[in-house]
Tab-separated table of C-alpha atoms in Angstrom:
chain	number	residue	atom	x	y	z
A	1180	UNK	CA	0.000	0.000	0.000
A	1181	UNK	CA	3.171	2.622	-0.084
A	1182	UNK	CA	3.731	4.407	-2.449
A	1183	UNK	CA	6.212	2.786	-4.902
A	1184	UNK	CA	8.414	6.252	-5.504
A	1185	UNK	CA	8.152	7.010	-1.502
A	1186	UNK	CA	9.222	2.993	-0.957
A	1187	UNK	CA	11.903	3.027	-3.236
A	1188	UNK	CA	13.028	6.426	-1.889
A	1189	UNK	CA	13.104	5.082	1.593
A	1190	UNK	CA	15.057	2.147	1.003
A	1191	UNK	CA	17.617	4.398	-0.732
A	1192	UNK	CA	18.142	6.645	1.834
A	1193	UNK	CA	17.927	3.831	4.537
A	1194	UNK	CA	20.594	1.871	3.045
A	1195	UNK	CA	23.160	5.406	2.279
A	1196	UNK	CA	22.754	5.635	6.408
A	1197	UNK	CA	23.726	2.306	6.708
A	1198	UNK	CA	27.297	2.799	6.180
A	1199	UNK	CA	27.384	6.193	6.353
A	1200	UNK	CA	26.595	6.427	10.238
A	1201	UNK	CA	26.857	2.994	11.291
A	1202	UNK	CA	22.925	2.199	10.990
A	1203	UNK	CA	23.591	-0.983	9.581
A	1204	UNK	CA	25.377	-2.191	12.703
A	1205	UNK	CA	21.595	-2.058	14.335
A	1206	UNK	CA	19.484	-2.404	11.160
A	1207	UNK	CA	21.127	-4.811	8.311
A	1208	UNK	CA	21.144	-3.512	4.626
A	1209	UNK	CA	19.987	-6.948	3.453
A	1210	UNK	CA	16.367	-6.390	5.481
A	1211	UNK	CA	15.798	-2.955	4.292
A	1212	UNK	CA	16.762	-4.077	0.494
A	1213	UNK	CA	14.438	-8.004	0.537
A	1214	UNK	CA	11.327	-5.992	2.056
A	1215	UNK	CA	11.346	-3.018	-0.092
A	1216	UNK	CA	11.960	-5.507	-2.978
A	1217	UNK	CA	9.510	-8.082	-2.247
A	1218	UNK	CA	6.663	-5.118	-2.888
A	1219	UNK	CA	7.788	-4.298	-6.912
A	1220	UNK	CA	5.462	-5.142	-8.958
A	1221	UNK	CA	6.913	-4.686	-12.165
A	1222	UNK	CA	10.621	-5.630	-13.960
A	1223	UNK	CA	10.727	-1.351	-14.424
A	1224	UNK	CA	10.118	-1.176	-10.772
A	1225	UNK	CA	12.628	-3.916	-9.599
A	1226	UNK	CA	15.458	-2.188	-11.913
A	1227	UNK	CA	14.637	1.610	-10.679
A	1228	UNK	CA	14.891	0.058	-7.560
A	1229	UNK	CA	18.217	-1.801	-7.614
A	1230	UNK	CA	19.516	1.522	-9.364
A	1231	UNK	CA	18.598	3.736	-6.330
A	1232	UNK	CA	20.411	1.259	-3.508
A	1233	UNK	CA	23.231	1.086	-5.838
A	1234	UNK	CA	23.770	4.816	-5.629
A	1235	UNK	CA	22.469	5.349	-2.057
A	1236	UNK	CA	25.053	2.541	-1.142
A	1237	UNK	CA	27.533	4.507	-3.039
A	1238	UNK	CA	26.585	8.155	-1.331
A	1239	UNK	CA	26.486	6.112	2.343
A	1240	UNK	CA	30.239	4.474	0.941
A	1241	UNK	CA	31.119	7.569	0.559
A	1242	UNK	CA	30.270	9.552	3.841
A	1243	UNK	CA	31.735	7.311	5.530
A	1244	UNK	CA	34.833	7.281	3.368
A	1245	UNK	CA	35.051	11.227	4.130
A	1246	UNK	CA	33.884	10.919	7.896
A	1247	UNK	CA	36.842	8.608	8.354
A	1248	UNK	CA	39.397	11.144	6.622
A	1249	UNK	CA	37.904	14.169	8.469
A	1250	UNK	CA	36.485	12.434	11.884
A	1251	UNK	CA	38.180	9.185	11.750
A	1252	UNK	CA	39.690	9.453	15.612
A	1253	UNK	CA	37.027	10.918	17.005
A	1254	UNK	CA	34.232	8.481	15.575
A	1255	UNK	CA	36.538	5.589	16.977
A	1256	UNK	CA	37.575	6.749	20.606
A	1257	UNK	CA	34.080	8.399	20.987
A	1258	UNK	CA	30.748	6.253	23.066
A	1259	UNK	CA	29.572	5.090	19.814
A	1260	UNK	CA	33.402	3.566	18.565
A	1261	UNK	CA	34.025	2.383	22.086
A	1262	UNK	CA	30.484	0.218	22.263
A	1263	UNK	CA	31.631	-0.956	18.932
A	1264	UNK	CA	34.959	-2.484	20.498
A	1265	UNK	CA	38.585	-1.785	19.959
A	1266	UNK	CA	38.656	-5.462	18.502
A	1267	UNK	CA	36.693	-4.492	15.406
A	1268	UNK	CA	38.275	-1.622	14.607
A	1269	UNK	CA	42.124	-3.106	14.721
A	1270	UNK	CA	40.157	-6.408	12.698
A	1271	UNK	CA	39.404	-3.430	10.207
A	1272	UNK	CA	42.471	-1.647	10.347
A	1273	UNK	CA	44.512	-5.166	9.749
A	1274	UNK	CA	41.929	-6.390	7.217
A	1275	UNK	CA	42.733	-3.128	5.044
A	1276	UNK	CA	46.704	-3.172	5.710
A	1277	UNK	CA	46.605	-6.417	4.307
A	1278	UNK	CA	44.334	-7.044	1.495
A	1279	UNK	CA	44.115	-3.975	0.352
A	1280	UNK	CA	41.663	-3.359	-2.429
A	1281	UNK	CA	39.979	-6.786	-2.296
A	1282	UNK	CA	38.957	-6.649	1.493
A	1283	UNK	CA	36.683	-2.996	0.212
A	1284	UNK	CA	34.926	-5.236	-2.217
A	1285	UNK	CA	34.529	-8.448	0.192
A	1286	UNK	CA	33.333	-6.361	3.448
A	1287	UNK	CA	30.677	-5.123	1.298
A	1288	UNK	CA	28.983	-8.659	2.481
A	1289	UNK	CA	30.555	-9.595	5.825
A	1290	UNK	CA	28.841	-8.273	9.093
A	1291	UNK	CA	30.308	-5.472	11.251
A	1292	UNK	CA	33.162	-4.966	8.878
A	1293	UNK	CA	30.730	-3.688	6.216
A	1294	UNK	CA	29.939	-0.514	8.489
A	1295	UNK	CA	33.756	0.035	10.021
A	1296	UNK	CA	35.408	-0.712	6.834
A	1297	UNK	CA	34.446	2.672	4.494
A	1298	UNK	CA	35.932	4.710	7.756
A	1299	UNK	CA	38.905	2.788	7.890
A	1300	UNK	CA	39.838	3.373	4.478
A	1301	UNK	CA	39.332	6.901	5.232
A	1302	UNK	CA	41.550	7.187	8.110
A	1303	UNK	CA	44.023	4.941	5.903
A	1304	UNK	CA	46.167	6.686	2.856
A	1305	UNK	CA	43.732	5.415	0.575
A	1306	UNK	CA	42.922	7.619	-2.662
A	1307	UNK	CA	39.122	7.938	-2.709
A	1308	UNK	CA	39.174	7.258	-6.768
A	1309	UNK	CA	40.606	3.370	-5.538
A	1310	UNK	CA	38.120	3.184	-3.091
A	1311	UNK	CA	35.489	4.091	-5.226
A	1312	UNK	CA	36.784	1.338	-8.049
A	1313	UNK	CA	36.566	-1.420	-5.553
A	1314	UNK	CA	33.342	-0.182	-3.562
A	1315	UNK	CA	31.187	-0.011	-6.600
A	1316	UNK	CA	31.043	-3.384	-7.793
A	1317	UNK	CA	30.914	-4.556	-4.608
A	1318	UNK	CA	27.398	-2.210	-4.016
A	1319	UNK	CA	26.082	-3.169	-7.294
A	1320	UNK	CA	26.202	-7.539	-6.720
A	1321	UNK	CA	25.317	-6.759	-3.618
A	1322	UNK	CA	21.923	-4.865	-4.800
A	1323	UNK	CA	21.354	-6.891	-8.022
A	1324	UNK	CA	21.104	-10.171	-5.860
A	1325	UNK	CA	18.859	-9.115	-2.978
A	1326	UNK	CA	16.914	-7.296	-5.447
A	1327	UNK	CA	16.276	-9.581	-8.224
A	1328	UNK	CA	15.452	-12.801	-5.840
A	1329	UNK	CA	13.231	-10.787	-3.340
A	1330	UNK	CA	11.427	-9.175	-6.552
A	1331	UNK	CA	11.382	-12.854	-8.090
A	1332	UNK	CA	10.179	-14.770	-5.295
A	1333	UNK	CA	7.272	-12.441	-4.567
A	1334	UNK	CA	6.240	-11.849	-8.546
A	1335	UNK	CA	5.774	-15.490	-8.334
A	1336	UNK	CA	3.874	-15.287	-5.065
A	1337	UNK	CA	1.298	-13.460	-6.655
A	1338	UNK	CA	1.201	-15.133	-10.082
A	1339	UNK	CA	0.592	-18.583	-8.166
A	1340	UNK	CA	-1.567	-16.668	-5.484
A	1341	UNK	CA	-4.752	-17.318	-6.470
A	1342	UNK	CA	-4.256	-21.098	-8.310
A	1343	UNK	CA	-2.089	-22.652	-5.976
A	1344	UNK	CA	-2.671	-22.648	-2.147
A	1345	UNK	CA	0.823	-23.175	-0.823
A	1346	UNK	CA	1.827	-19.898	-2.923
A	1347	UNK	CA	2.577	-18.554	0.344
A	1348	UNK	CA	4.595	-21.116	1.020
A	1349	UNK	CA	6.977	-21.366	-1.702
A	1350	UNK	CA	7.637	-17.152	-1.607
A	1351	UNK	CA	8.594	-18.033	2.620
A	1352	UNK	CA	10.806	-20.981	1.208
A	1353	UNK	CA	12.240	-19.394	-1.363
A	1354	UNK	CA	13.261	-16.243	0.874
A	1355	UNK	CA	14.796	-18.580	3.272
A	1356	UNK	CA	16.492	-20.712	0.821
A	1357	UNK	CA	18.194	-17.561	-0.343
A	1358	UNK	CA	18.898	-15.733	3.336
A	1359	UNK	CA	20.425	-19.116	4.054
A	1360	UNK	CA	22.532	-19.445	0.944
A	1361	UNK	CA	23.985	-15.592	1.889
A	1362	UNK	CA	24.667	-16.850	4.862
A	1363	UNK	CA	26.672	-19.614	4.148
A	1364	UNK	CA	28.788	-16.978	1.695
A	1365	UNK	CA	29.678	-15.093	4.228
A	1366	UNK	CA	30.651	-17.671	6.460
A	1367	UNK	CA	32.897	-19.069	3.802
A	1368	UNK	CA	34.348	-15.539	2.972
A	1369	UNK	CA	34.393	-14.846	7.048
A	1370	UNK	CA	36.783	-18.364	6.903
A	1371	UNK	CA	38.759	-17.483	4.101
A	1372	UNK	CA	39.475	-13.617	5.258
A	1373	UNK	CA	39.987	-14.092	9.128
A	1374	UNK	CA	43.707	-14.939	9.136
A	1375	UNK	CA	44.051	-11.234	7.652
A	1376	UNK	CA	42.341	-9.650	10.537
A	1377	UNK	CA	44.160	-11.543	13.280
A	1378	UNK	CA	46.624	-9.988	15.215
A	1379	UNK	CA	48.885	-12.359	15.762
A	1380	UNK	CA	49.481	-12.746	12.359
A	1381	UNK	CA	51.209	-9.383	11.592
A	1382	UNK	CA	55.131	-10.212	11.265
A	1383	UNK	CA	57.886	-8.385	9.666
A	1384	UNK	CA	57.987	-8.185	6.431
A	1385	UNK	CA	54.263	-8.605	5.736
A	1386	UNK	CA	53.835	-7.063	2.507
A	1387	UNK	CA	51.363	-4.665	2.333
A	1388	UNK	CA	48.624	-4.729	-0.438
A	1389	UNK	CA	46.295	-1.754	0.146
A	1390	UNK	CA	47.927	0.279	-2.738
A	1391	UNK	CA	47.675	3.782	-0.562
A	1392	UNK	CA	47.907	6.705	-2.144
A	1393	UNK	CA	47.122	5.485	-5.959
């Protein structure tokens, strides 16, 4: 019953504050993006829509790219960056130092890191023009994949509504199915990445990959 401009503004702006001020630490992107998407009701809709998080993904990247240059410090050592723990920043901080370009694109779907990362590059050397070349593909698989399944699984919902009684059913499922396979990707990627983020695992002579300055 919302209004599909007002909707598909909302989700916009909801997930730009995501990153941009840490939102998504309470409120994930992925909620705001399957429940604005499961209400298209048209291919037009679902592609205006996955255009507008793309660039309010981009805009919250962003802010908090520039809060981190400008604020950095202070956003870490104030009530806010203390109840998010000294832990997760230096996981961050070690993340970046080490992978570089690649651990933008990946924290784009890992939890926590996705919100502290876009500061940390801004406290970091990093160029903005490198951050954006690594951010934006990130934002845009991120947005085409939570779009297009949410907007698929309910267009079928209602095709099937009124012929098939477990309709319901299969939209649920199929939600699931996919929240499930996400999560499994992240755990995998979590797996893969978390030897860069430990501590104990900075030596001498660790070569540094986050191409500062570029």
């Amino acid at each position: 019953s919302v209004d599909p401009v007002l909707r598909t503004v909302l989700a916009g702006v909801a997930i730009m504050l995501e990153t941009s001020v840490l939102v998504g630490l309470i409120v994930p992107g992925d909620t705001v993006v399957i429940v604005a998407a499961t209400a298209v009701g048209s291919v037009a809709e679902a592609v205006v829509l996955i255009v507008v998080v793309i660039v309010g993904a981009l805009i919250g990247e962003s802010v908090g790219f520039w809060l981190g240059r400008w604020l950095g410090p202070r956003i870490r050592f104030s009530r806010l960056g203390r109840r998010i723990g000294e832990d997760n920043w230096t996981r961050a901080e070690l993340y970046l130092r080490r992978r570089g370009g690649p651990a933008i694109f990946l924290s784009r779907f890992l939890p926590v890191l996705h919100s502290l990362v876009p500061l940390t590059v801004g406290m970091s050397g990093f160029s903005y023009r490198r951050f954006l070349a690594w951010t934006a593909p990130a934002c845009t698989v991120w947005a085409v994949a939570y779009v297009s399944v949410a907007a698929a699984a309910a267009g079928t919902y209602r095709e099937l509504a009124d012929r098939l009684h477990t309709a319901g059913y299969f939209f649920v499922g199929a939600i699931i199915v996919f929240l499930f396979l996400a999560y499994v990707a992240k755990r995998v990627i979590v797996a893969r990445e978390a030897r860069h983020m430990r501590l104990d695992d900075e030596a001498p002579g660790t070569k540094r990959t986050d191409g500062m300055g570029d």
